[in-house]
Amino acid sequence: MTKWAWSPAWQQKDIEIKQKNLVYDGFFKMTEFHLRHRCFSGEWSPWLVREQIRRQDAAAILLVDLTHETLVMVEQIRIGLLGTLEKSPWMLEIVAGLLEPGESAEETIRREAQEEAHCQVSHLVKIGEFYNTPGGFAEKTMLFCAQVNQPQMEEGGVHTEHEDIRIHVLPIQDVLTAWEQGAFASSASTVIALQWLKEKMSNRQLASILKP
């Protein structure tokens, strides 16, 4: 691993929690913290009230068909877009899903690729991992890429989970061009994956990276 000069100024022990209340327990869990923390000056901050939203960590995958030079993407309704300035709450994005208890990120994303996009995934390439919105959300996403054969079906998702998903097989260059021109809004995992894809294609590294 490359030697890295930065390290955080303080640790978990440098936060003092006076009170912790679970204020909502649904699809997400919201916890209200009454806390104070060390400042860069070394002094303590005032007592603060902050909320944290938590659920399982997630995994996402960029599905690439190199033979046909296409991406396999999915479209589904995203409640987070309701009431925003977006024209539609239906979003085009890469396959993603939440980790089940006892499941690894690799196991999760193989399952999700099959359920959402009818794609069989074997060799996985890890792009990276990130916290989606660390200002208040505890969720971390593990991001992957894989070479697949494009599916023949147009609908995906698990009906018992009320998933309503449309599968899109799109030319790679068309997706990159549309994204660069701002033709569609998407998730952070999709944007990061497309940035990674563009870099690897410009360096002509994609085929060798995805080769088992």
Coordinates of C-alpha atoms in Angstrom, one line a residue:
M1 CA 0.0 0.0 0.0
T2 CA 1.3 3.5 -0.8
K3 CA 2.5 5.4 2.2
W4 CA 0.0 8.2 3.0
A5 CA 0.9 11.3 4.9
W6 CA -2.5 12.2 6.2
S7 CA -4.1 10.8 9.4
P8 CA -7.2 12.1 11.2
A9 CA -6.6 14.7 13.9
W10 CA -8.9 12.8 16.4
Q11 CA -10.4 9.4 16.9
Q12 CA -13.8 7.9 18.0
K13 CA -12.8 8.4 21.6
D14 CA -12.6 12.1 21.1
I15 CA -16.4 12.4 20.8
E16 CA -18.4 12.4 24.0
I17 CA -22.0 11.2 23.8
K18 CA -24.3 12.4 26.5
Q19 CA -27.5 11.0 25.1
K20 CA -28.6 8.7 22.2
N21 CA -32.2 8.3 21.1
L22 CA -33.6 6.1 18.3
V23 CA -36.2 8.5 16.9
Y24 CA -37.3 6.5 13.8
D25 CA -37.2 2.8 13.0
G26 CA -38.4 2.0 9.5
F27 CA -36.7 1.4 6.1
F28 CA -34.0 3.6 7.7
K29 CA -33.1 4.0 11.3
M30 CA -32.6 7.5 12.6
T31 CA -30.6 8.1 15.8
E32 CA -30.4 11.5 17.6
F33 CA -27.1 12.1 19.3
H34 CA -26.4 14.7 22.0
L35 CA -22.7 15.1 21.7
R36 CA -19.6 17.2 21.8
H37 CA -16.3 16.7 20.1
R38 CA -12.7 17.8 20.2
C39 CA -11.9 20.8 18.0
F40 CA -8.7 21.3 16.0
S41 CA -7.7 23.7 18.7
G42 CA -7.8 20.9 21.2
E43 CA -10.8 22.4 23.1
W44 CA -14.2 20.8 23.3
S45 CA -17.1 22.0 21.1
P46 CA -20.4 23.1 22.6
W47 CA -23.0 20.4 23.2
L48 CA -24.6 19.6 19.8
V49 CA -27.7 17.7 18.6
R50 CA -27.1 15.7 15.5
E51 CA -29.0 13.0 13.6
Q52 CA -27.5 9.9 12.0
I53 CA -29.4 7.8 9.4
R54 CA -28.3 4.2 9.2
R55 CA -29.1 1.1 7.2
Q56 CA -27.1 -1.8 5.8
D57 CA -24.0 -1.1 3.7
A58 CA -24.4 -1.4 -0.1
A59 CA -22.7 -2.8 -3.1
A60 CA -22.9 -1.6 -6.7
I61 CA -21.6 -2.9 -10.0
L62 CA -20.9 -1.6 -13.5
L63 CA -21.9 -4.3 -15.9
V64 CA -19.9 -4.2 -19.2
D65 CA -20.3 -6.3 -22.3
L66 CA -17.0 -5.8 -24.1
T67 CA -18.1 -7.9 -27.1
H68 CA -20.9 -5.6 -28.0
E69 CA -19.4 -2.5 -26.4
T70 CA -22.4 -2.0 -24.2
L71 CA -23.4 -1.3 -20.6
V72 CA -26.2 -3.1 -18.8
M73 CA -28.0 -0.5 -16.7
V74 CA -31.3 -0.4 -14.9
E75 CA -34.2 2.1 -14.5
Q76 CA -36.4 2.3 -11.4
I77 CA -38.2 4.8 -9.3
R78 CA -36.1 6.6 -6.6
I79 CA -38.1 8.1 -3.8
G80 CA -35.2 10.5 -3.0
L81 CA -36.1 12.4 -6.2
L82 CA -39.7 13.1 -5.2
G83 CA -40.3 16.8 -4.9
T84 CA -37.0 17.8 -6.4
L85 CA -36.3 19.8 -9.5
E86 CA -35.7 16.6 -11.5
K87 CA -38.3 16.0 -14.2
S88 CA -38.8 12.4 -13.2
P89 CA -38.1 10.3 -10.1
W90 CA -37.2 7.3 -12.4
M91 CA -33.5 7.1 -12.6
L92 CA -31.0 5.3 -14.9
E93 CA -28.2 3.8 -12.9
I94 CA -25.9 0.8 -12.4
V95 CA -27.1 -2.3 -10.5
A96 CA -26.9 -1.9 -6.7
G97 CA -28.3 -3.4 -3.6
L98 CA -28.0 -3.7 0.2
L99 CA -25.9 -6.3 2.0
E100 CA -28.0 -9.0 3.7
P101 CA -26.9 -10.1 7.2
G102 CA -23.8 -12.4 6.9
E103 CA -23.4 -11.6 3.2
S104 CA -20.2 -10.2 1.7
A105 CA -20.2 -7.3 -0.7
E106 CA -19.1 -9.7 -3.5
E107 CA -21.9 -12.2 -2.7
T108 CA -24.4 -9.3 -2.6
I109 CA -23.5 -7.9 -5.9
R110 CA -23.5 -11.2 -7.7
R111 CA -27.0 -11.8 -6.4
E112 CA -28.2 -8.3 -7.3
A113 CA -26.8 -8.5 -10.8
Q114 CA -28.8 -11.7 -11.4
E115 CA -32.0 -10.4 -9.7
E116 CA -32.0 -6.9 -11.3
A117 CA -30.4 -7.4 -14.6
H118 CA -30.4 -11.2 -15.3
C119 CA -26.6 -11.1 -15.6
Q120 CA -24.3 -13.9 -14.4
V121 CA -21.2 -12.4 -12.8
S122 CA -18.0 -14.4 -12.1
H123 CA -14.8 -12.3 -12.1
L124 CA -15.2 -9.1 -10.1
V125 CA -12.9 -6.0 -10.3
K126 CA -13.2 -3.7 -7.3
I127 CA -13.3 0.0 -8.2
G128 CA -13.3 1.3 -4.7
E129 CA -15.6 2.1 -1.7
F130 CA -17.0 5.3 -0.3
Y131 CA -19.5 6.8 2.1
N132 CA -22.5 8.2 0.2
T133 CA -23.3 11.2 2.4
P134 CA -21.2 11.2 5.6
G135 CA -22.7 14.4 6.9
G136 CA -25.5 12.3 8.3
F137 CA -25.7 8.9 6.6
A138 CA -23.6 5.9 7.9
E139 CA -24.1 3.8 4.7
K140 CA -20.9 2.7 2.8
T141 CA -20.9 1.5 -0.8
M142 CA -18.5 -1.1 -2.3
L143 CA -18.2 -0.5 -6.0
F144 CA -17.3 -3.2 -8.6
C145 CA -17.1 -3.8 -12.4
A146 CA -17.5 -7.0 -14.3
Q147 CA -17.6 -8.3 -17.9
V148 CA -21.0 -9.9 -18.7
N149 CA -23.1 -11.1 -21.6
Q150 CA -25.9 -8.7 -22.2
P151 CA -29.3 -10.1 -21.1
Q152 CA -32.2 -10.9 -23.4
M153 CA -34.9 -9.8 -20.9
E154 CA -36.1 -6.3 -20.5
E155 CA -37.6 -6.5 -17.0
G156 CA -35.8 -7.3 -13.8
G157 CA -36.2 -7.2 -10.0
V158 CA -37.8 -9.4 -7.3
H159 CA -41.5 -9.0 -7.4
T160 CA -42.0 -10.2 -3.8
E161 CA -39.8 -7.1 -2.8
H162 CA -42.1 -4.9 -5.0
E163 CA -39.1 -4.1 -7.4
D164 CA -40.2 -2.7 -10.7
I165 CA -37.1 -2.6 -12.9
R166 CA -36.5 -2.0 -16.6
I167 CA -33.2 -3.3 -18.0
H168 CA -31.4 -1.1 -20.6
V169 CA -28.5 -2.3 -22.8
L170 CA -26.8 0.9 -24.1
P171 CA -23.7 1.6 -26.2
I172 CA -20.8 2.6 -23.9
Q173 CA -20.0 5.7 -25.8
D174 CA -23.6 6.9 -25.9
V175 CA -23.8 6.6 -22.1
L176 CA -20.6 8.4 -21.5
T177 CA -21.5 11.2 -23.9
A178 CA -25.0 11.7 -22.5
W179 CA -23.6 11.7 -18.9
E180 CA -20.9 14.3 -19.8
Q181 CA -23.6 16.5 -21.4
G182 CA -25.8 16.3 -18.3
A183 CA -28.6 14.4 -20.2
F184 CA -29.4 12.4 -17.1
A185 CA -29.0 12.6 -13.4
S186 CA -27.8 9.5 -11.5
S187 CA -26.5 8.0 -8.3
A188 CA -23.1 8.7 -6.9
S189 CA -22.1 5.1 -7.5
T190 CA -23.1 5.4 -11.2
V191 CA -21.1 8.7 -11.6
I192 CA -18.0 7.3 -10.0
A193 CA -18.2 4.1 -12.1
L194 CA -18.6 6.1 -15.3
Q195 CA -15.6 8.3 -14.4
W196 CA -13.6 5.2 -13.7
L197 CA -14.8 3.6 -17.0
K198 CA -13.8 6.7 -19.0
E199 CA -10.3 6.8 -17.6
K200 CA -9.7 3.1 -18.2
M201 CA -11.0 3.4 -21.8
S202 CA -8.8 6.4 -22.5
N203 CA -5.8 4.4 -21.3
R204 CA -7.0 1.3 -23.2
Q205 CA -6.8 -0.7 -20.0
L206 CA -10.4 -1.9 -19.7
A207 CA -10.2 -5.2 -21.5
S208 CA -7.0 -6.3 -19.6
I209 CA -8.5 -5.2 -16.3
L210 CA -11.7 -7.2 -16.8
K211 CA -9.9 -10.3 -18.0
P212 CA -10.1 -13.2 -15.4

